[in-house]
């Protein structure tokens, strides 16, 4: 996205696209549900009016990518990692709650999607 500055930001965004596409191609409706939730969060993060600090935006995209990879590959201990990533996203949402635009426009989406992702992973 255009809000992700620097090569690392673009790389992680591209990697997230690849991982989301891989999940999109499965026939599992549960995977499609995860893709929808991740994309909802990503849209909020990359929205031009999202006033989160750039490093929080970048970190959030990294967490979304990790969650997508965990859902796709289900490596050993993936639930613990998923929980840590969701806790980190919740921390970022808490920081964002002090920002007027984020709190008003994006916090409800963040909290709903994080809650739904916790249910998805069963954590």
mmCIF file of N, CA and C in Angstrom:
data_model
loop_
_atom_site.group_PDB
_atom_site.id
_atom_site.type_symbol
_atom_site.label_atom_id
_atom_site.label_comp_id
_atom_site.label_asym_id
_atom_site.label_seq_id
_atom_site.Cartn_x
_atom_site.Cartn_y
_atom_site.Cartn_z
ATOM 1 N N UNK A 1 0.817 -1.191 0.000
ATOM 2 C CA UNK A 1 0.000 0.000 0.000
ATOM 3 C C UNK A 1 0.855 1.246 0.000
ATOM 4 N N UNK A 2 0.258 2.368 -0.369
ATOM 5 C CA UNK A 2 1.041 3.588 -0.484
ATOM 6 C C UNK A 2 1.464 4.146 0.872
ATOM 7 N N UNK A 3 0.805 3.741 1.940
ATOM 8 C CA UNK A 3 1.192 4.226 3.264
ATOM 9 C C UNK A 3 2.417 3.514 3.825
ATOM 10 N N UNK A 4 2.742 2.364 3.271
ATOM 11 C CA UNK A 4 3.891 1.609 3.753
ATOM 12 C C UNK A 4 5.138 2.176 3.094
ATOM 13 N N UNK A 5 5.956 2.859 3.880
ATOM 14 C CA UNK A 5 7.144 3.475 3.299
ATOM 15 C C UNK A 5 8.324 2.533 3.427
ATOM 16 N N UNK A 6 9.271 2.692 2.518
ATOM 17 C CA UNK A 6 10.482 1.883 2.576
ATOM 18 C C UNK A 6 10.278 0.513 1.975
ATOM 19 N N UNK A 7 11.380 -0.099 1.634
ATOM 20 C CA UNK A 7 11.365 -1.399 0.962
ATOM 21 C C UNK A 7 10.732 -2.463 1.854
ATOM 22 N N UNK A 8 11.082 -2.466 3.128
ATOM 23 C CA UNK A 8 10.562 -3.491 4.044
ATOM 24 C C UNK A 8 9.040 -3.454 4.082
ATOM 25 N N UNK A 9 8.476 -2.256 4.121
ATOM 26 C CA UNK A 9 7.018 -2.122 4.143
ATOM 27 C C UNK A 9 6.385 -2.722 2.909
ATOM 28 N N UNK A 10 6.964 -2.422 1.764
ATOM 29 C CA UNK A 10 6.424 -2.965 0.514
ATOM 30 C C UNK A 10 6.591 -4.477 0.472
ATOM 31 N N UNK A 11 7.740 -4.959 0.918
ATOM 32 C CA UNK A 11 7.987 -6.401 0.902
ATOM 33 C C UNK A 11 6.953 -7.146 1.734
ATOM 34 N N UNK A 12 6.703 -6.677 2.947
ATOM 35 C CA UNK A 12 5.790 -7.396 3.834
ATOM 36 C C UNK A 12 4.368 -7.319 3.278
ATOM 37 N N UNK A 13 4.031 -6.202 2.667
ATOM 38 C CA UNK A 13 2.707 -6.062 2.075
ATOM 39 C C UNK A 13 2.541 -7.036 0.906
ATOM 40 N N UNK A 14 3.592 -7.179 0.115
ATOM 41 C CA UNK A 14 3.573 -8.127 -1.000
ATOM 42 C C UNK A 14 3.499 -9.561 -0.526
ATOM 43 N N UNK A 15 4.248 -9.863 0.542
ATOM 44 C CA UNK A 15 4.222 -11.209 1.124
ATOM 45 C C UNK A 15 2.831 -11.518 1.653
ATOM 46 N N UNK A 16 2.216 -10.527 2.289
ATOM 47 C CA UNK A 16 0.855 -10.705 2.800
ATOM 48 C C UNK A 16 -0.099 -11.014 1.642
ATOM 49 N N UNK A 17 0.063 -10.306 0.518
ATOM 50 C CA UNK A 17 -0.775 -10.593 -0.663
ATOM 51 C C UNK A 17 -0.645 -12.045 -1.094
ATOM 52 N N UNK A 18 0.594 -12.531 -1.175
ATOM 53 C CA UNK A 18 0.834 -13.916 -1.607
ATOM 54 C C UNK A 18 0.180 -14.909 -0.654
ATOM 55 N N UNK A 19 0.346 -14.678 0.650
ATOM 56 C CA UNK A 19 -0.227 -15.590 1.641
ATOM 57 C C UNK A 19 -1.754 -15.557 1.624
ATOM 58 N N UNK A 20 -2.318 -14.373 1.454
ATOM 59 C CA UNK A 20 -3.780 -14.266 1.373
ATOM 60 C C UNK A 20 -4.295 -14.978 0.124
ATOM 61 N N UNK A 21 -3.580 -14.817 -0.989
ATOM 62 C CA UNK A 21 -3.985 -15.500 -2.226
ATOM 63 C C UNK A 21 -3.961 -17.010 -2.052
ATOM 64 N N UNK A 22 -2.937 -17.518 -1.372
ATOM 65 C CA UNK A 22 -2.838 -18.968 -1.139
ATOM 66 C C UNK A 22 -4.036 -19.460 -0.326
ATOM 67 N N UNK A 23 -4.425 -18.705 0.698
ATOM 68 C CA UNK A 23 -5.586 -19.094 1.513
ATOM 69 C C UNK A 23 -6.885 -18.949 0.729
ATOM 70 N N UNK A 24 -6.953 -17.915 -0.115
ATOM 71 C CA UNK A 24 -8.142 -17.674 -0.925
ATOM 72 C C UNK A 24 -8.417 -18.858 -1.853
ATOM 73 N N UNK A 25 -7.345 -19.510 -2.299
ATOM 74 C CA UNK A 25 -7.483 -20.605 -3.265
ATOM 75 C C UNK A 25 -7.944 -21.918 -2.639
ATOM 76 N N UNK A 26 -7.905 -22.012 -1.313
ATOM 77 C CA UNK A 26 -8.388 -23.245 -0.692
ATOM 78 C C UNK A 26 -9.910 -23.242 -0.783
ATOM 79 N N UNK A 27 -10.491 -24.403 -0.700
ATOM 80 C CA UNK A 27 -11.957 -24.476 -0.770
ATOM 81 C C UNK A 27 -12.593 -24.361 0.612
ATOM 82 N N UNK A 28 -11.758 -24.183 1.631
ATOM 83 C CA UNK A 28 -12.244 -24.145 3.004
ATOM 84 C C UNK A 28 -12.912 -22.796 3.302
ATOM 85 N N UNK A 29 -14.222 -22.803 3.628
ATOM 86 C CA UNK A 29 -14.901 -21.537 3.941
ATOM 87 C C UNK A 29 -14.276 -20.833 5.142
ATOM 88 N N UNK A 30 -13.688 -21.620 6.046
ATOM 89 C CA UNK A 30 -13.041 -21.041 7.224
ATOM 90 C C UNK A 30 -11.832 -20.188 6.794
ATOM 91 N N UNK A 31 -11.100 -20.671 5.793
ATOM 92 C CA UNK A 31 -9.963 -19.896 5.281
ATOM 93 C C UNK A 31 -10.431 -18.589 4.649
ATOM 94 N N UNK A 32 -11.545 -18.662 3.925
ATOM 95 C CA UNK A 32 -12.086 -17.454 3.288
ATOM 96 C C UNK A 32 -12.538 -16.437 4.344
ATOM 97 N N UNK A 33 -13.042 -16.946 5.451
ATOM 98 C CA UNK A 33 -13.448 -16.075 6.564
ATOM 99 C C UNK A 33 -12.217 -15.354 7.124
ATOM 100 N N UNK A 34 -11.120 -16.095 7.298
ATOM 101 C CA UNK A 34 -9.885 -15.495 7.811
ATOM 102 C C UNK A 34 -9.386 -14.412 6.850
ATOM 103 N N UNK A 35 -9.383 -14.715 5.560
ATOM 104 C CA UNK A 35 -8.937 -13.747 4.552
ATOM 105 C C UNK A 35 -9.758 -12.454 4.671
ATOM 106 N N UNK A 36 -11.078 -12.586 4.815
ATOM 107 C CA UNK A 36 -11.953 -11.412 4.920
ATOM 108 C C UNK A 36 -11.603 -10.578 6.152
ATOM 109 N N UNK A 37 -11.346 -11.233 7.279
ATOM 110 C CA UNK A 37 -11.005 -10.517 8.515
ATOM 111 C C UNK A 37 -9.659 -9.803 8.386
ATOM 112 N N UNK A 38 -8.672 -10.517 7.844
ATOM 113 C CA UNK A 38 -7.336 -9.925 7.671
ATOM 114 C C UNK A 38 -7.429 -8.718 6.725
ATOM 115 N N UNK A 39 -8.204 -8.871 5.644
ATOM 116 C CA UNK A 39 -8.318 -7.771 4.678
ATOM 117 C C UNK A 39 -9.041 -6.563 5.275
ATOM 118 N N UNK A 40 -9.994 -6.833 6.152
ATOM 119 C CA UNK A 40 -10.708 -5.748 6.830
ATOM 120 C C UNK A 40 -9.731 -4.938 7.695
ATOM 121 N N UNK A 41 -8.903 -5.644 8.450
ATOM 122 C CA UNK A 41 -7.910 -4.974 9.290
ATOM 123 C C UNK A 41 -6.893 -4.228 8.430
ATOM 124 N N UNK A 42 -6.439 -4.886 7.387
ATOM 125 C CA UNK A 42 -5.433 -4.273 6.518
ATOM 126 C C UNK A 42 -5.968 -2.980 5.898
ATOM 127 N N UNK A 43 -7.226 -3.011 5.466
ATOM 128 C CA UNK A 43 -7.844 -1.831 4.854
ATOM 129 C C UNK A 43 -7.862 -0.674 5.861
ATOM 130 N N UNK A 44 -8.190 -0.977 7.113
ATOM 131 C CA UNK A 44 -8.200 0.059 8.154
ATOM 132 C C UNK A 44 -6.792 0.611 8.371
ATOM 133 N N UNK A 45 -5.806 -0.278 8.437
ATOM 134 C CA UNK A 45 -4.415 0.131 8.688
ATOM 135 C C UNK A 45 -3.886 0.995 7.537
ATOM 136 N N UNK A 46 -4.197 0.592 6.310
ATOM 137 C CA UNK A 46 -3.636 1.279 5.144
ATOM 138 C C UNK A 46 -4.500 2.444 4.668
ATOM 139 N N UNK A 47 -5.626 2.670 5.351
ATOM 140 C CA UNK A 47 -6.511 3.773 4.991
ATOM 141 C C UNK A 47 -5.768 5.107 5.145
ATOM 142 N N UNK A 48 -5.950 6.032 4.176
ATOM 143 C CA UNK A 48 -5.238 7.318 4.242
ATOM 144 C C UNK A 48 -5.531 8.098 5.526
ATOM 145 N N UNK A 49 -6.716 7.903 6.118
ATOM 146 C CA UNK A 49 -7.033 8.655 7.336
ATOM 147 C C UNK A 49 -6.669 7.905 8.619
ATOM 148 N N UNK A 50 -5.969 6.796 8.497
ATOM 149 C CA UNK A 50 -5.525 6.081 9.700
ATOM 150 C C UNK A 50 -4.339 6.850 10.273
ATOM 151 N N UNK A 51 -4.518 7.410 11.471
ATOM 152 C CA UNK A 51 -3.465 8.255 12.031
ATOM 153 C C UNK A 51 -2.520 7.507 12.968
ATOM 154 N N UNK A 52 -2.480 6.192 12.835
ATOM 155 C CA UNK A 52 -1.468 5.422 13.568
ATOM 156 C C UNK A 52 -0.087 5.814 13.057
ATOM 157 N N UNK A 53 0.884 5.784 13.947
ATOM 158 C CA UNK A 53 2.277 6.007 13.579
ATOM 159 C C UNK A 53 2.702 4.973 12.526
ATOM 160 N N UNK A 54 3.535 5.382 11.579
ATOM 161 C CA UNK A 54 3.959 4.486 10.497
ATOM 162 C C UNK A 54 4.565 3.179 11.002
ATOM 163 N N UNK A 55 5.343 3.267 12.091
ATOM 164 C CA UNK A 55 5.962 2.008 12.554
ATOM 165 C C UNK A 55 4.903 1.063 13.118
ATOM 166 N N UNK A 56 3.819 1.598 13.673
ATOM 167 C CA UNK A 56 2.728 0.737 14.145
ATOM 168 C C UNK A 56 1.973 0.139 12.963
ATOM 169 N N UNK A 57 1.824 0.937 11.901
ATOM 170 C CA UNK A 57 1.179 0.416 10.691
ATOM 171 C C UNK A 57 1.996 -0.752 10.143
ATOM 172 N N UNK A 58 3.309 -0.541 10.051
ATOM 173 C CA UNK A 58 4.186 -1.574 9.496
ATOM 174 C C UNK A 58 4.126 -2.832 10.370
ATOM 175 N N UNK A 59 4.208 -2.622 11.689
ATOM 176 C CA UNK A 59 4.148 -3.766 12.607
ATOM 177 C C UNK A 59 2.820 -4.500 12.487
ATOM 178 N N UNK A 60 1.745 -3.747 12.369
ATOM 179 C CA UNK A 60 0.419 -4.362 12.237
ATOM 180 C C UNK A 60 0.345 -5.241 11.001
ATOM 181 N N UNK A 61 0.879 -4.744 9.881
ATOM 182 C CA UNK A 61 0.880 -5.534 8.643
ATOM 183 C C UNK A 61 1.717 -6.801 8.845
ATOM 184 N N UNK A 62 2.842 -6.674 9.560
ATOM 185 C CA UNK A 62 3.670 -7.858 9.853
ATOM 186 C C UNK A 62 2.886 -8.876 10.680
ATOM 187 N N UNK A 63 2.136 -8.401 11.682
ATOM 188 C CA UNK A 63 1.329 -9.319 12.506
ATOM 189 C C UNK A 63 0.260 -10.002 11.660
ATOM 190 N N UNK A 64 -0.367 -9.241 10.771
ATOM 191 C CA UNK A 64 -1.393 -9.827 9.900
ATOM 192 C C UNK A 64 -0.778 -10.888 8.997
ATOM 193 N N UNK A 65 0.424 -10.605 8.492
ATOM 194 C CA UNK A 65 1.105 -11.578 7.637
ATOM 195 C C UNK A 65 1.423 -12.847 8.423
ATOM 196 N N UNK A 66 1.921 -12.684 9.646
ATOM 197 C CA UNK A 66 2.237 -13.849 10.486
ATOM 198 C C UNK A 66 0.980 -14.669 10.749
ATOM 199 N N UNK A 67 -0.124 -13.995 11.079
ATOM 200 C CA UNK A 67 -1.384 -14.711 11.334
ATOM 201 C C UNK A 67 -1.828 -15.483 10.096
ATOM 202 N N UNK A 68 -1.660 -14.861 8.928
ATOM 203 C CA UNK A 68 -2.039 -15.521 7.674
ATOM 204 C C UNK A 68 -1.172 -16.752 7.441
ATOM 205 N N UNK A 69 0.142 -16.616 7.689
ATOM 206 C CA UNK A 69 1.054 -17.762 7.529
ATOM 207 C C UNK A 69 0.714 -18.878 8.515
ATOM 208 N N UNK A 70 0.406 -18.504 9.758
ATOM 209 C CA UNK A 70 0.062 -19.510 10.775
ATOM 210 C C UNK A 70 -1.198 -20.266 10.365
ATOM 211 N N UNK A 71 -2.174 -19.539 9.845
ATOM 212 C CA UNK A 71 -3.427 -20.173 9.418
ATOM 213 C C UNK A 71 -3.187 -21.092 8.223
ATOM 214 N N UNK A 72 -2.267 -20.684 7.363
ATOM 215 C CA UNK A 72 -1.994 -21.431 6.130
ATOM 216 C C UNK A 72 -1.193 -22.703 6.428
ATOM 217 N N UNK A 73 -0.132 -22.564 7.225
ATOM 218 C CA UNK A 73 0.813 -23.675 7.428
ATOM 219 C C UNK A 73 0.571 -24.479 8.704
ATOM 220 N N UNK A 74 -0.100 -23.858 9.686
ATOM 221 C CA UNK A 74 -0.361 -24.494 10.988
ATOM 222 C C UNK A 74 0.871 -25.231 11.541
ATOM 223 N N UNK A 75 1.988 -24.499 11.709
ATOM 224 C CA UNK A 75 3.188 -25.137 12.262
ATOM 225 C C UNK A 75 2.972 -25.507 13.727
ATOM 226 N N UNK A 76 3.869 -26.311 14.262
ATOM 227 C CA UNK A 76 3.761 -26.708 15.662
ATOM 228 C C UNK A 76 3.776 -25.460 16.544
ATOM 229 N N UNK A 77 2.887 -25.425 17.520
ATOM 230 C CA UNK A 77 2.828 -24.293 18.444
ATOM 231 C C UNK A 77 2.220 -23.035 17.835
ATOM 232 N N UNK A 78 1.480 -23.186 16.719
ATOM 233 C CA UNK A 78 0.982 -21.992 16.023
ATOM 234 C C UNK A 78 -0.068 -21.224 16.823
ATOM 235 N N UNK A 79 -0.797 -21.896 17.717
ATOM 236 C CA UNK A 79 -1.820 -21.185 18.495
ATOM 237 C C UNK A 79 -1.193 -20.181 19.454
ATOM 238 N N UNK A 80 -0.070 -20.563 20.056
ATOM 239 C CA UNK A 80 0.643 -19.661 20.968
ATOM 240 C C UNK A 80 1.113 -18.427 20.190
ATOM 241 N N UNK A 81 1.670 -18.654 18.999
ATOM 242 C CA UNK A 81 2.128 -17.535 18.161
ATOM 243 C C UNK A 81 0.961 -16.658 17.733
ATOM 244 N N UNK A 82 -0.148 -17.282 17.366
ATOM 245 C CA UNK A 82 -1.329 -16.521 16.948
ATOM 246 C C UNK A 82 -1.808 -15.637 18.093
ATOM 247 N N UNK A 83 -1.839 -16.197 19.301
ATOM 248 C CA UNK A 83 -2.283 -15.432 20.472
ATOM 249 C C UNK A 83 -1.360 -14.237 20.706
ATOM 250 N N UNK A 84 -0.039 -14.463 20.610
ATOM 251 C CA UNK A 84 0.921 -13.366 20.812
ATOM 252 C C UNK A 84 0.707 -12.259 19.778
ATOM 253 N N UNK A 85 0.500 -12.641 18.522
ATOM 254 C CA UNK A 85 0.285 -11.650 17.465
ATOM 255 C C UNK A 85 -1.004 -10.872 17.689
ATOM 256 N N UNK A 86 -2.057 -11.560 18.122
ATOM 257 C CA UNK A 86 -3.329 -10.880 18.385
ATOM 258 C C UNK A 86 -3.216 -9.970 19.608
ATOM 259 N N UNK A 87 -2.454 -10.404 20.618
ATOM 260 C CA UNK A 87 -2.215 -9.539 21.783
ATOM 261 C C UNK A 87 -1.469 -8.271 21.361
ATOM 262 N N UNK A 88 -0.472 -8.442 20.470
ATOM 263 C CA UNK A 88 0.292 -7.288 19.982
ATOM 264 C C UNK A 88 -0.596 -6.336 19.173
ATOM 265 N N UNK A 89 -1.484 -6.891 18.352
ATOM 266 C CA UNK A 89 -2.424 -6.049 17.592
ATOM 267 C C UNK A 89 -3.364 -5.300 18.539
ATOM 268 N N UNK A 90 -3.776 -5.971 19.615
ATOM 269 C CA UNK A 90 -4.639 -5.326 20.611
ATOM 270 C C UNK A 90 -3.903 -4.160 21.270
ATOM 271 N N UNK A 91 -2.606 -4.354 21.564
ATOM 272 C CA UNK A 91 -1.797 -3.268 22.143
ATOM 273 C C UNK A 91 -1.743 -2.064 21.204
ATOM 274 N N UNK A 92 -1.565 -2.342 19.916
ATOM 275 C CA UNK A 92 -1.525 -1.251 18.932
ATOM 276 C C UNK A 92 -2.882 -0.545 18.884
ATOM 277 N N UNK A 93 -3.966 -1.312 18.929
ATOM 278 C CA UNK A 93 -5.310 -0.717 18.937
ATOM 279 C C UNK A 93 -5.497 0.161 20.178
ATOM 280 N N UNK A 94 -4.967 -0.299 21.332
ATOM 281 C CA UNK A 94 -5.048 0.502 22.561
ATOM 282 C C UNK A 94 -4.316 1.836 22.388
ATOM 283 N N UNK A 95 -3.123 1.780 21.781
ATOM 284 C CA UNK A 95 -2.379 3.020 21.518
ATOM 285 C C UNK A 95 -3.177 3.915 20.568
ATOM 286 N N UNK A 96 -3.765 3.296 19.554
ATOM 287 C CA UNK A 96 -4.551 4.044 18.574
ATOM 288 C C UNK A 96 -5.804 4.670 19.158
ATOM 289 N N UNK A 97 -6.307 4.092 20.247
ATOM 290 C CA UNK A 97 -7.552 4.598 20.838
ATOM 291 C C UNK A 97 -7.390 6.032 21.346
ATOM 292 N N UNK A 98 -6.149 6.480 21.520
ATOM 293 C CA UNK A 98 -5.890 7.851 21.976
ATOM 294 C C UNK A 98 -5.854 8.836 20.798
ATOM 295 N N UNK A 99 -5.890 8.313 19.578
ATOM 296 C CA UNK A 99 -5.862 9.163 18.385
ATOM 297 C C UNK A 99 -7.294 9.369 17.895
ATOM 298 N N UNK A 100 -7.658 10.616 17.681
ATOM 299 C CA UNK A 100 -9.057 10.947 17.393
ATOM 300 C C UNK A 100 -9.615 10.167 16.200
ATOM 301 N N UNK A 101 -8.973 10.277 15.046
ATOM 302 C CA UNK A 101 -9.516 9.640 13.838
ATOM 303 C C UNK A 101 -9.513 8.133 13.970
ATOM 304 N N UNK A 102 -8.407 7.578 14.466
ATOM 305 C CA UNK A 102 -8.322 6.125 14.609
ATOM 306 C C UNK A 102 -9.431 5.635 15.534
ATOM 307 N N UNK A 103 -9.565 6.292 16.688
ATOM 308 C CA UNK A 103 -10.561 5.867 17.678
ATOM 309 C C UNK A 103 -11.964 5.903 17.079
ATOM 310 N N UNK A 104 -12.242 6.950 16.318
ATOM 311 C CA UNK A 104 -13.587 7.132 15.777
ATOM 312 C C UNK A 104 -13.864 6.200 14.596
ATOM 313 N N UNK A 105 -12.902 6.112 13.670
ATOM 314 C CA UNK A 105 -13.172 5.411 12.411
ATOM 315 C C UNK A 105 -12.678 3.973 12.364
ATOM 316 N N UNK A 106 -11.599 3.663 13.078
ATOM 317 C CA UNK A 106 -10.967 2.361 12.870
ATOM 318 C C UNK A 106 -10.964 1.433 14.090
ATOM 319 N N UNK A 107 -11.050 2.007 15.289
ATOM 320 C CA UNK A 107 -11.002 1.172 16.496
ATOM 321 C C UNK A 107 -12.110 0.115 16.526
ATOM 322 N N UNK A 108 -13.368 0.470 16.187
ATOM 323 C CA UNK A 108 -14.413 -0.575 16.206
ATOM 324 C C UNK A 108 -14.093 -1.742 15.269
ATOM 325 N N UNK A 109 -13.592 -1.432 14.066
ATOM 326 C CA UNK A 109 -13.208 -2.479 13.105
ATOM 327 C C UNK A 109 -12.099 -3.343 13.686
ATOM 328 N N UNK A 110 -11.080 -2.688 14.257
ATOM 329 C CA UNK A 110 -9.950 -3.402 14.848
ATOM 330 C C UNK A 110 -10.430 -4.382 15.911
ATOM 331 N N UNK A 111 -11.228 -3.883 16.861
ATOM 332 C CA UNK A 111 -11.623 -4.720 17.993
ATOM 333 C C UNK A 111 -12.539 -5.862 17.546
ATOM 334 N N UNK A 112 -13.437 -5.580 16.600
ATOM 335 C CA UNK A 112 -14.330 -6.624 16.088
ATOM 336 C C UNK A 112 -13.511 -7.699 15.370
ATOM 337 N N UNK A 113 -12.599 -7.267 14.497
ATOM 338 C CA UNK A 113 -11.819 -8.225 13.711
ATOM 339 C C UNK A 113 -10.865 -9.026 14.599
ATOM 340 N N UNK A 114 -10.250 -8.371 15.578
ATOM 341 C CA UNK A 114 -9.350 -9.092 16.492
ATOM 342 C C UNK A 114 -10.149 -10.132 17.278
ATOM 343 N N UNK A 115 -11.327 -9.748 17.757
ATOM 344 C CA UNK A 115 -12.192 -10.696 18.473
ATOM 345 C C UNK A 115 -12.577 -11.879 17.596
ATOM 346 N N UNK A 116 -12.923 -11.588 16.345
ATOM 347 C CA UNK A 116 -13.305 -12.649 15.405
ATOM 348 C C UNK A 116 -12.111 -13.552 15.084
ATOM 349 N N UNK A 117 -10.916 -12.969 14.991
ATOM 350 C CA UNK A 117 -9.712 -13.778 14.731
ATOM 351 C C UNK A 117 -9.398 -14.680 15.927
ATOM 352 N N UNK A 118 -9.620 -14.161 17.147
ATOM 353 C CA UNK A 118 -9.415 -15.007 18.339
ATOM 354 C C UNK A 118 -10.351 -16.217 18.282
ATOM 355 N N UNK A 119 -11.590 -15.972 17.893
ATOM 356 C CA UNK A 119 -12.558 -17.072 17.757
ATOM 357 C C UNK A 119 -12.121 -18.032 16.656
ATOM 358 N N UNK A 120 -11.641 -17.471 15.539
ATOM 359 C CA UNK A 120 -11.216 -18.290 14.395
ATOM 360 C C UNK A 120 -10.124 -19.268 14.822
ATOM 361 N N UNK A 121 -9.144 -18.742 15.560
ATOM 362 C CA UNK A 121 -8.041 -19.594 16.020
ATOM 363 C C UNK A 121 -8.425 -20.412 17.258
ATOM 364 N N UNK A 122 -9.553 -20.059 17.883
ATOM 365 C CA UNK A 122 -9.986 -20.762 19.090
ATOM 366 C C UNK A 122 -9.114 -20.452 20.291
ATOM 367 N N UNK A 123 -8.716 -19.171 20.417
ATOM 368 C CA UNK A 123 -7.838 -18.772 21.530
ATOM 369 C C UNK A 123 -8.437 -17.609 22.315
#
